[in-house]
Amino acid sequence: MSSTNPNVKKHIAPYGSWKSPITADIVSGSTKRLGGFSVDSLGHLFWLESRPTESGRAVIVKEPGKPGEDPIDVTPKDFAVRTLAQEYGGGDFCIQGDILIFSNYKDQRLYKQSISSIDSAPLPLTPDYGGRSVCYADGVFDSRFNRYVTVREDQRESGINAITTIVSIDLSSNSDQEPRLLIGGNDFYASPRIDPKGDRMAWIEWGHPNMPWDRSELWVGYISENGDVQNRICVAGGDPTLVESPTEPLWSSQGELYFVTDRKSGFWNIYKWVESSNEVLPVYSLDAEFTRPLWVFGMKSYDFLKNHDQDTLIACSYRENGKSYLGVLDVNLGKISVLDIPFTDINNITSGVHSLYVEGASSVHPSSIAKVTLDDQRTKVIDFKIMWSSSSVSELYNSYYSRPELIKFPTDVPGQCAYAYFYPPTNTDFQASHGETPPLLLRSHGGPTAEARGCLNLSIQYWTSRGWAYVDVNYGGSTGYGREYRERLLGSWGIVDVNDCCNCAKFLVDSGRVDGERLCITGSSAGGYTTLAALAFKDVFKAGASLYGIGDLQLLRAETHKFESHYTDNLVGDEKAYFERSPINFVDHFSCPIILFQGLEDKAISPDQARKIYQALKEKGLPVALVEYEGEQHGFRKAENIKFTLEQQMVFFARLVGHFEVADEVTPVKIDNFD
């Protein structure tokens, strides 16, 4: 590793050609994905990690028994833990006492496993329907009836129009059985949560054409002596005059129901239900987001602090102006004590014994789980310890990391701004010659209802350490800035996002930070659509990469899965808009090179999308390449494919736009109409 001594003379080399120790092998092989975590009644931490080196297999792991020992794999070798419910999954497992219940990836059945005797084989709880046609997610234990209550997605009658319900599974039997229906009739359900006595159940539901962040409803039902859910009450979301999207219901140990909603202010804040008067009261109001959009099941943005006399203290995180904060909310005083921790991005929180477990990251911490120990007053941190990290090697390259700068740039609407994270080229061993400005790679995030979050991502550092500038754009429609910002995209997908990305690139050119002749754009999924639309309808970027992106909005609507089947109607509008904003219909407008990457098992975006764009550009005579991956779905999980995608994007841009030789030895894929 090179010295970071400022007196060591740097090599002078063109931007983009710098040699970097952050190789594609390191990015792909060392970056695990976190699928959730839990703390058992004894205070042991368990987490679900997806391993690129095992073809993306996801395994439940228990923290080491003693310092210096290795974590323990709980999942047997011939199992993998992952639900495919709503395609994006989440809420894959649940622990109570010695019992672990999980979704098995291969057959999507629920299995029961003893934690203390992990050598004993997991037992199936649900029937084998053949294949993966029935999925389960977001389950909880119901101790009163010794059963497991979970969301079920049933695709046996229709893959495109699955039936989603809340069901229960008896845990007293050791044989698999048909689940019992508790709640059904709406299009979607999430977050079934049982109160401590087992008398009431809360849940979230919503129906087409809404996504859960557009409009949803929070319900409570009373559980009868035979276990049925009766006398249902709509707690929030039922008033047609009040636009809101309640989420994350949670019962306190005293049996009070808390949840998060964005009524009136447009920001997701914590509220409480007063059962006696069926009233909803704000617990704490702030123009900040206390949760994220419900793309995956099992989110937990807040939790009650354990070992406290009263349930008046809530550990929570909120996001304000591009940064996350961890706090302890005193419900009685209506006051938050902000805790000082290194994370600037926080996702999930679980309360442990005398501590909190927090999933987070920062510009120097990759996605991690930290154990946060608080003082007796619960207002200060006395210890912060990383328990799990998505990358075991990230600390080795600290001196090569580019630190993100939150930038604000003007949009096409006078007086309106959008946001992005800008990463300048950074390498402790190299610098460019005086007067040269770097090439720019602009990333348009997926979703589109999602957010770039400005934390350590080795795949971004792969670019910046080679001399590229990189910008991660939170175009209008992104989350983290409230409902009004999120709804800039309604009826305007393919316009607002495209304009914001182009304006961001031009802003960086005008401020002298990047080279206007070497602007490239990349994006995956919905970000791939923004990429293709920017290349078809604007003349700003010189090349692009689309990872499982959308070229044909009408085809997307016809072929996508149920969860997103009406999503585009709100984002696009009428048939005319569907046609006019589909890049595939305007191939003659494309004028620059494009490389496409696609998984062949993708159910969210059909492989036909990439093939249609590829064929059309090939016939037009533009430089184009298509890379297809067997066995990959929506998002690449295998190390070799993550590596190949990263390297081939870089070499493609270098050959066609960059005007420099790359330092890495990479054999480029064949580029049609170029090689």
XYZ file of C-alpha atoms in Angstrom:
675
model
C 0.000 0.000 0.000
C 1.372 3.409 -0.934
C 2.378 5.992 1.575
C 0.036 8.928 2.186
C 2.978 11.211 2.961
C 2.248 14.566 1.246
C 5.952 14.911 0.384
C 5.867 11.789 -1.792
C 5.753 12.980 -5.378
C 2.629 11.939 -7.272
C 2.740 10.472 -10.758
C 1.249 12.718 -13.411
C -1.134 10.856 -15.708
C -4.352 11.641 -17.576
C -7.611 11.386 -15.654
C -9.125 7.935 -16.103
C -5.768 6.230 -16.638
C -4.672 6.066 -12.991
C -3.725 2.747 -11.458
C -5.815 1.905 -8.404
C -5.632 -0.845 -5.763
C -9.462 -0.835 -5.650
C -9.862 -3.516 -8.301
C -13.087 -4.926 -9.709
C -12.235 -8.182 -7.892
C -12.154 -6.311 -4.590
C -15.414 -4.500 -5.330
C -17.264 -7.647 -6.398
C -15.822 -10.207 -4.012
C -15.628 -8.246 -0.803
C -18.993 -6.508 -0.842
C -21.648 -8.533 0.950
C -25.262 -7.412 1.048
C -27.227 -7.088 4.292
C -30.722 -8.580 4.210
C -31.826 -7.730 7.747
C -30.829 -8.410 11.356
C -32.383 -9.417 14.665
C -31.498 -9.693 18.348
C -32.725 -12.706 20.332
C -33.991 -12.648 23.929
C -30.452 -13.338 25.235
C -29.056 -10.340 23.382
C -27.306 -12.280 20.592
C -27.123 -10.555 17.214
C -28.136 -12.441 14.050
C -27.902 -11.058 10.529
C -28.668 -12.141 6.980
C -25.810 -11.639 4.519
C -25.760 -12.257 0.786
C -22.369 -13.466 -0.490
C -21.292 -12.661 -4.063
C -18.568 -15.321 -3.813
C -21.307 -17.954 -3.275
C -23.324 -16.747 -6.287
C -25.291 -14.373 -4.056
C -26.400 -17.061 -1.583
C -27.899 -15.492 1.547
C -27.006 -16.954 4.950
C -28.148 -16.195 8.522
C -25.107 -15.657 10.736
C -24.818 -15.436 14.543
C -22.317 -13.122 16.218
C -19.230 -14.851 17.708
C -19.651 -16.419 21.155
C -16.388 -14.868 22.412
C -14.077 -12.083 21.203
C -11.612 -13.393 18.642
C -13.882 -16.207 17.484
C -15.526 -16.281 14.045
C -19.226 -15.610 13.466
C -21.301 -18.801 13.156
C -23.282 -19.726 10.028
C -26.760 -20.761 11.170
C -28.105 -21.603 7.702
C -27.163 -25.142 6.546
C -25.117 -25.459 3.342
C -27.989 -26.688 1.147
C -30.300 -23.803 2.142
C -30.339 -20.112 1.234
C -32.516 -17.530 2.994
C -34.392 -15.222 0.663
C -38.036 -14.524 -0.094
C -39.161 -13.445 -3.560
C -42.398 -11.854 -2.305
C -43.153 -8.752 -4.381
C -39.916 -9.588 -6.254
C -37.836 -7.384 -3.921
C -38.379 -9.485 -0.786
C -37.352 -8.420 2.724
C -38.612 -9.749 6.054
C -36.996 -13.097 5.177
C -36.684 -14.474 8.729
C -37.852 -14.085 12.318
C -36.475 -15.309 15.672
C -38.237 -15.999 18.972
C -36.563 -17.882 21.792
C -34.728 -20.823 20.259
C -36.861 -20.917 17.102
C -35.840 -19.412 13.772
C -38.333 -19.303 10.888
C -37.051 -18.440 7.422
C -37.969 -18.444 3.724
C -35.870 -20.848 1.696
C -34.828 -19.417 -1.668
C -35.013 -22.602 -3.768
C -38.630 -23.584 -3.015
C -39.889 -20.412 -1.220
C -41.314 -22.556 1.612
C -41.111 -21.504 5.259
C -38.841 -23.633 7.459
C -38.442 -23.895 11.229
C -34.978 -24.332 12.728
C -33.582 -24.667 16.249
C -30.835 -22.102 16.895
C -29.221 -24.030 19.745
C -28.876 -27.213 17.683
C -27.975 -25.871 14.259
C -26.813 -29.304 13.135
C -30.423 -30.543 13.116
C -32.127 -30.109 9.733
C -34.719 -27.331 9.298
C -38.329 -28.599 9.119
C -40.710 -27.332 6.402
C -43.797 -25.535 7.761
C -45.643 -24.832 4.493
C -46.631 -27.168 1.633
C -44.481 -27.827 -1.412
C -46.484 -26.403 -4.302
C -43.748 -27.157 -6.829
C -41.437 -24.310 -7.841
C -41.567 -20.846 -6.284
C -45.217 -19.966 -6.845
C -46.049 -19.183 -3.182
C -43.847 -16.797 -1.160
C -43.956 -15.547 2.446
C -42.530 -12.403 4.057
C -42.634 -10.092 7.069
C -43.761 -12.740 9.574
C -44.117 -12.500 13.364
C -44.739 -14.997 16.167
C -48.154 -15.070 17.832
C -47.442 -16.631 21.253
C -51.097 -16.694 22.341
C -51.989 -19.221 19.633
C -48.495 -20.691 19.097
C -48.562 -19.703 15.453
C -46.660 -17.669 12.885
C -48.479 -14.782 11.177
C -47.085 -13.705 7.820
C -47.777 -12.056 4.465
C -48.311 -14.612 1.685
C -48.046 -13.955 -2.056
C -49.707 -16.697 -4.136
C -48.896 -16.872 -7.858
C -50.450 -20.297 -8.524
C -53.341 -18.849 -10.549
C -51.447 -15.950 -12.134
C -47.825 -14.871 -12.066
C -48.711 -11.318 -13.092
C -51.730 -10.968 -10.780
C -50.680 -12.733 -7.568
C -53.061 -12.909 -4.586
C -51.584 -11.321 -1.444
C -53.057 -12.114 1.990
C -52.114 -12.355 5.670
C -52.114 -15.975 6.873
C -51.198 -17.946 9.985
C -49.250 -21.202 10.333
C -49.656 -23.484 13.360
C -46.299 -24.113 15.086
C -47.421 -26.972 17.318
C -47.321 -29.476 14.460
C -44.090 -30.927 13.065
C -45.526 -31.480 9.597
C -46.174 -28.956 6.842
C -49.721 -27.659 6.537
C -51.930 -25.357 4.515
C -51.815 -21.826 6.042
C -55.016 -20.350 7.490
C -56.351 -17.141 5.940
C -56.643 -14.200 8.380
C -56.936 -11.100 6.175
C -57.541 -10.766 2.428
C -59.388 -8.853 -0.268
C -57.082 -5.923 -0.975
C -54.220 -5.922 -3.504
C -51.346 -5.706 -1.012
C -50.526 -6.266 2.674
C -47.477 -5.649 4.849
C -46.328 -5.433 8.467
C -48.719 -7.705 10.395
C -47.891 -6.897 14.034
C -49.454 -8.569 17.110
C -49.799 -6.698 20.410
C -47.995 -8.118 23.501
C -51.113 -9.895 24.851
C -52.114 -11.336 21.484
C -55.476 -9.503 21.522
C -55.016 -7.197 18.517
C -53.226 -7.193 15.195
C -52.154 -4.135 13.206
C -51.250 -4.207 9.521
C -50.721 -2.005 6.453
C -52.706 -2.458 3.231
C -53.060 -0.654 -0.086
C -54.608 -1.148 -3.505
C -54.029 -0.322 -7.163
C -53.137 2.134 -8.610
C -51.265 3.296 -5.498
C -47.786 2.388 -4.406
C -47.502 2.174 -0.591
C -45.820 5.605 -0.449
C -48.645 7.207 -2.485
C -51.550 6.135 -0.286
C -51.929 3.272 2.166
C -54.043 2.359 5.182
C -53.251 1.240 8.719
C -55.785 -1.192 10.193
C -56.265 -2.840 13.571
C -58.323 -5.996 14.097
C -59.323 -7.743 17.322
C -58.347 -11.414 17.652
C -61.189 -13.715 18.761
C -60.962 -16.792 21.006
C -60.542 -19.041 17.967
C -57.835 -16.855 16.420
C -59.849 -15.011 13.774
C -59.297 -11.275 13.195
C -62.584 -9.418 13.743
C -64.034 -5.916 14.366
C -61.540 -4.185 12.118
C -60.851 -0.458 12.457
C -59.077 1.761 9.925
C -56.692 3.804 12.074
C -55.070 5.953 9.369
C -55.318 6.411 5.613
C -59.096 5.930 5.381
C -60.040 9.628 5.187
C -60.290 10.503 1.447
C -59.653 14.190 2.232
C -56.304 13.401 3.905
C -53.480 12.193 1.684
C -51.143 9.959 3.697
C -49.140 6.745 3.570
C -48.918 5.182 7.046
C -46.255 2.499 7.541
C -44.239 0.607 10.182
C -46.818 -0.119 12.914
C -45.228 -1.152 16.233
C -46.832 -2.034 19.582
C -45.187 -0.880 22.799
C -44.892 -3.335 25.707
C -47.788 -1.390 27.292
C -49.947 -2.255 24.271
C -49.968 1.193 22.643
C -49.768 1.382 18.844
C -47.199 3.654 17.201
C -46.596 4.117 13.476
C -45.103 6.491 10.909
C -47.162 8.591 8.498
C -46.855 11.743 6.373
C -50.259 13.373 6.910
C -50.524 17.153 6.474
C -46.802 18.033 6.562
C -45.772 15.637 3.779
C -42.926 14.295 5.940
C -42.973 10.824 7.507
C -43.135 11.423 11.283
C -43.955 9.180 14.269
C -47.599 9.074 15.452
C -49.581 7.222 18.105
C -53.083 5.748 18.070
C -55.389 6.543 20.997
C -57.665 3.497 21.007
C -60.345 4.837 23.369
C -61.221 7.746 21.062
C -59.838 6.284 17.796
C -57.636 9.373 17.451
C -54.210 9.746 15.867
C -51.773 12.061 17.648
C -48.328 13.244 16.526
C -45.524 12.109 18.837
C -42.902 14.414 17.346
C -43.115 16.750 14.345
C -40.166 17.652 12.139
C -39.709 18.405 8.421
C -37.627 15.254 8.068
C -38.221 11.650 6.986
C -38.448 9.084 9.811
C -38.751 6.167 7.379
C -38.160 5.140 3.760
C -40.513 3.992 0.992
C -41.790 0.439 1.412
C -39.896 -1.273 -1.435
C -38.989 -4.228 0.775
C -40.724 -5.897 3.684
C -39.438 -5.831 7.247
C -38.177 -2.250 7.558
C -37.601 -1.031 11.113
C -36.732 2.661 11.340
C -37.485 2.919 15.075
C -37.774 0.693 18.147
C -38.635 0.977 21.834
C -35.667 0.965 24.193
C -35.649 -2.201 26.268
C -35.116 -2.352 30.054
C -36.856 0.908 30.629
C -39.620 1.389 33.221
C -42.033 2.977 30.785
C -42.252 2.797 26.999
C -41.502 6.467 26.723
C -38.147 6.203 24.974
C -37.958 5.404 21.271
C -34.726 4.959 19.337
C -35.318 6.410 15.881
C -33.541 7.720 12.830
C -34.548 10.558 10.560
C -33.197 12.000 7.341
C -32.854 15.746 6.866
C -31.078 17.600 4.030
C -29.227 14.546 2.769
C -28.042 13.265 6.148
C -29.368 10.684 8.632
C -29.497 11.267 12.382
C -29.908 8.765 15.214
C -31.901 9.949 18.189
C -33.716 8.906 21.341
C -37.230 10.323 21.401
C -38.747 10.905 24.843
C -42.460 10.542 24.143
C -43.554 12.214 27.405
C -41.343 15.262 26.911
C -41.747 15.409 23.121
C -38.003 15.855 22.794
C -35.273 14.119 20.745
C -31.708 13.674 22.016
C -29.497 13.338 18.928
C -26.813 10.695 19.414
C -23.302 11.330 18.162
C -22.254 8.386 15.968
C -20.068 8.219 12.825
C -22.886 7.096 10.492
C -24.424 9.706 8.173
C -26.820 7.182 6.605
C -29.050 4.984 8.784
C -31.501 2.313 7.696
C -32.751 -0.107 10.366
C -32.654 -0.051 14.173
C -33.203 -2.851 16.683
C -33.118 -2.466 20.444
C -30.860 -4.879 22.334
C -30.083 -5.377 26.009
C -28.618 -2.039 27.256
C -27.796 -1.137 23.651
C -29.007 -0.433 20.125
C -28.055 -2.169 16.909
C -27.990 0.207 13.971
C -27.597 -0.490 10.247
C -25.762 2.433 8.717
C -22.911 3.819 6.664
C -20.930 6.997 6.011
C -18.426 8.334 3.491
C -15.762 6.118 5.130
C -17.937 3.275 6.484
C -19.525 0.824 4.039
C -22.911 -0.675 4.934
C -22.440 -1.952 8.498
C -24.179 -2.998 11.708
C -22.979 -1.128 14.789
C -23.667 -1.832 18.450
C -24.374 1.488 20.137
C -24.184 1.468 23.959
C -25.909 4.354 25.749
C -25.423 5.947 29.169
C -27.978 5.480 31.965
C -29.965 8.551 30.899
C -30.107 7.204 27.302
C -29.008 10.549 25.893
C -25.308 9.911 25.143
C -23.255 7.219 23.391
C -20.605 5.588 25.555
C -19.507 2.950 23.033
C -19.775 2.443 19.268
C -18.617 -0.878 17.863
C -18.892 -2.256 14.301
C -20.333 -5.784 14.544
C -20.618 -6.530 10.829
C -19.344 -4.834 7.681
C -20.332 -5.407 4.069
C -16.649 -5.131 3.164
C -13.855 -6.620 5.227
C -11.172 -4.758 3.267
C -12.593 -1.242 2.976
C -10.279 0.217 5.662
C -7.199 -0.732 3.597
C -7.976 1.880 0.946
C -8.922 4.867 3.093
C -6.324 7.150 1.529
C -7.800 6.514 -1.930
C -11.386 7.405 -1.043
C -13.163 10.339 -2.588
C -15.425 12.064 -0.041
C -18.865 13.045 -1.374
C -19.926 16.663 -1.411
C -23.673 17.382 -1.264
C -24.382 19.793 -4.118
C -27.500 21.790 -4.906
C -28.148 22.772 -8.515
C -30.919 24.666 -10.337
C -33.641 22.745 -12.211
C -35.688 23.881 -15.242
C -38.277 25.381 -12.866
C -37.235 28.922 -11.822
C -36.281 29.078 -8.138
C -36.348 25.287 -7.741
C -33.306 23.145 -6.891
C -32.370 19.461 -6.904
C -29.562 17.614 -5.112
C -26.651 15.290 -5.817
C -23.495 13.860 -4.252
C -20.359 14.829 -6.160
C -17.206 12.711 -5.822
C -14.014 14.315 -7.225
C -11.252 12.089 -8.675
C -8.978 10.989 -5.799
C -5.852 8.847 -5.749
C -2.982 9.202 -3.301
C -0.444 8.169 -6.013
C -1.621 10.182 -9.029
C -2.616 13.600 -10.241
C -3.555 14.936 -13.662
C -1.595 17.508 -15.610
C -2.417 21.158 -14.975
C -5.443 22.390 -16.902
C -7.052 18.992 -17.570
C -10.596 18.444 -16.291
C -11.820 14.916 -15.575
C -14.396 12.822 -17.403
C -17.692 12.517 -15.506
C -19.822 9.462 -14.830
C -23.303 10.508 -13.725
C -25.442 7.889 -12.007
C -29.202 8.022 -12.126
C -30.497 5.898 -9.230
C -33.182 3.236 -9.610
C -36.674 3.227 -8.174
C -37.357 5.886 -9.296
C -38.816 6.425 -5.795
C -35.463 5.970 -4.047
C -32.440 7.998 -2.971
C -28.706 8.286 -3.526
C -27.306 8.439 0.008
C -23.669 9.565 -0.151
C -22.028 6.693 1.697
C -18.984 4.534 1.025
C -19.584 2.383 -2.018
C -16.518 0.658 -3.440
C -18.027 0.582 -6.911
C -18.055 4.419 -6.895
C -14.494 4.511 -5.525
C -13.478 2.164 -8.357
C -14.171 5.079 -10.737
C -12.880 8.014 -8.677
C -9.593 6.282 -7.788
C -8.945 5.859 -11.549
C -9.408 9.561 -12.165
C -13.092 9.854 -12.965
C -15.403 12.407 -11.394
C -18.667 10.771 -10.285
C -22.008 12.301 -9.401
C -24.971 10.501 -7.826
C -28.134 12.505 -8.547
C -31.265 12.840 -6.406
C -33.492 14.113 -9.202
C -37.031 15.355 -8.491
C -39.020 12.280 -7.468
C -36.311 10.997 -5.123
C -37.065 10.233 -1.485
C -35.505 11.818 1.598
C -36.852 15.311 0.934
C -40.580 14.901 1.682
C -43.718 14.162 -0.345
C -43.685 17.379 -2.394
C -40.194 16.625 -3.740
C -41.157 12.970 -4.273
C -44.243 13.954 -6.269
C -42.338 16.165 -8.716
C -42.156 13.014 -10.834
C -45.911 12.263 -10.936
C -46.934 12.370 -14.596
C -43.403 13.498 -15.463
C -41.172 10.415 -15.404
C -38.784 10.695 -18.327
C -38.961 14.501 -18.154
C -38.114 15.774 -14.645
C -35.520 13.057 -13.923
C -33.886 13.481 -17.335
C -33.814 17.293 -17.084
C -32.371 17.168 -13.558
C -29.597 14.760 -14.592
C -28.714 16.911 -17.598
C -28.809 20.107 -15.509
C -26.558 18.525 -12.886
C -23.973 17.578 -15.517
C -24.113 21.059 -17.074
C -23.803 22.653 -13.614
C -20.561 20.711 -13.020
C -19.241 21.652 -16.470
C -20.089 25.341 -15.944
C -18.335 25.330 -12.565
C -15.170 23.960 -14.246
C -15.169 20.689 -12.325
C -15.637 18.239 -15.226
C -14.946 17.970 -18.960
C -18.051 18.761 -21.019
C -16.777 16.592 -23.894
C -16.502 13.488 -21.685
C -19.847 13.211 -19.940
C -21.131 9.644 -19.464
C -24.299 8.391 -17.775
C -25.180 5.083 -16.129
C -28.193 3.679 -14.320
C -29.870 0.426 -13.380
C -33.558 -0.507 -13.602
C -35.533 2.776 -13.465
C -32.142 4.535 -13.537
C -31.459 2.650 -16.765
C -34.656 4.155 -18.164
C -33.523 7.666 -17.211
C -30.162 6.888 -18.845
C -31.748 5.729 -22.119
C -34.233 8.619 -22.106
C -31.433 11.152 -21.541
C -29.496 9.671 -24.460
C -32.561 9.578 -26.734
C -34.128 12.950 -25.939
C -31.183 15.162 -24.923
C -27.787 15.940 -26.372
C -25.707 16.255 -23.193
C -23.995 12.879 -22.673
C -21.447 11.283 -25.000
C -22.030 7.635 -23.988
C -24.178 5.584 -21.627
C -24.554 2.273 -19.802
C -27.948 0.764 -19.012
C -28.127 -2.054 -16.451
C -31.452 -3.923 -16.784
C -32.983 -0.634 -17.889
C -36.310 0.153 -19.557
C -36.531 1.174 -23.203
C -40.237 0.505 -23.757
C -42.659 1.797 -21.100
C -45.649 0.055 -22.696
C -43.838 -3.300 -22.605
C -42.850 -2.656 -18.969
C -46.478 -2.055 -17.993
C -47.627 -5.200 -19.835
C -44.965 -7.544 -18.457
C -43.965 -6.348 -14.989
C -45.021 -8.034 -11.744
C -48.123 -7.107 -9.750
C -46.456 -4.817 -7.193
C -45.400 -2.307 -9.889
C -48.071 -3.026 -12.489
C -49.785 0.375 -11.997
C -46.737 2.296 -10.733
C -45.972 3.727 -14.167
C -49.564 4.942 -14.701
C -49.041 7.559 -11.990
C -45.517 8.371 -13.174
C -46.194 8.539 -16.922
C -49.853 9.292 -17.655
C -51.855 8.526 -20.798
C -51.095 6.323 -23.826
C -49.619 9.258 -25.747
C -47.119 9.884 -22.934
C -46.248 6.158 -22.780
C -45.376 6.261 -26.485
C -43.596 9.610 -26.509
C -41.381 8.823 -23.498
C -40.287 5.333 -24.593
C -36.758 5.571 -26.028
C -37.374 2.480 -28.209
C -39.832 4.512 -30.316
C -37.211 7.172 -31.072
C -34.134 5.196 -32.023
C -33.328 7.784 -34.686
C -32.729 10.277 -31.843
C -29.866 8.231 -30.352
C -26.498 9.533 -31.453
C -23.875 8.060 -29.097
C -22.473 4.676 -27.949
C -24.403 2.535 -25.428
C -23.567 -0.658 -23.530
C -26.383 -2.781 -22.050
C -26.314 -5.400 -19.259
C -29.217 -7.745 -18.507
C -30.061 -10.731 -16.273
C -32.008 -13.409 -18.112
C -34.198 -14.342 -15.105
C -35.364 -10.771 -14.451
C -39.123 -10.669 -13.749
C -39.324 -6.958 -12.987
C -37.869 -5.901 -16.363
C -37.974 -8.385 -19.212
C -34.732 -9.224 -21.095
C -36.632 -8.233 -24.262
C -36.204 -4.604 -23.223
C -32.410 -4.685 -23.602
C -32.580 -6.835 -26.746
C -34.950 -4.430 -28.513
C -32.715 -1.423 -27.800
C -29.589 -3.369 -28.795
C -31.072 -4.535 -32.099
C -32.370 -1.077 -33.002
C -29.055 0.672 -32.262
C -27.097 -2.024 -34.077
C -29.275 -1.524 -37.170
C -28.824 2.238 -36.894
C -25.040 1.799 -37.007
C -24.223 3.173 -33.540
C -21.511 1.538 -31.395
C -23.433 -0.811 -29.070
C -22.800 -3.900 -26.921
C -25.161 -6.217 -25.042
C -24.052 -8.449 -22.161
C -26.547 -11.049 -20.900
C -26.159 -13.106 -17.707
C -27.642 -16.564 -17.162
C -29.120 -17.070 -13.690
C -29.234 -13.362 -12.760
C -32.461 -11.607 -11.808
C -33.225 -7.954 -11.105
C -29.854 -6.796 -9.789
C -26.646 -8.783 -10.179
C -25.586 -10.956 -7.220
C -22.749 -13.123 -8.546
C -19.218 -11.801 -7.978
C -18.016 -12.636 -11.482
C -20.918 -10.713 -13.068
C -20.565 -7.688 -10.773
C -16.865 -7.590 -11.697
C -17.456 -8.002 -15.422
C -20.136 -5.272 -15.495
C -17.880 -2.757 -13.735
C -14.821 -3.450 -15.889
C -16.697 -3.466 -19.174
C -18.438 -0.148 -18.462
C -15.083 1.451 -17.702
C -13.318 0.089 -20.794
C -16.301 0.919 -23.010
C -16.280 4.560 -21.886
C -12.471 4.762 -22.076
C -12.364 3.465 -25.660
C -15.261 5.517 -27.008
C -15.196 8.757 -25.005
C -12.227 8.909 -22.656
C -9.188 9.234 -24.979
C -6.903 7.467 -22.501
C -5.477 4.012 -21.902
C -6.807 2.275 -18.787
C -4.278 0.926 -16.287
C -6.167 -2.353 -15.778
C -5.727 -5.392 -17.987
C -9.260 -5.969 -19.234
C -10.303 -7.719 -22.444
C -13.149 -5.606 -23.823
C -16.359 -7.156 -25.139
C -16.990 -6.808 -28.844
C -18.660 -3.517 -29.692
C -20.901 -3.715 -32.741
C -20.323 -0.991 -35.342
C -16.942 -0.202 -33.751
C -14.706 -3.283 -33.565
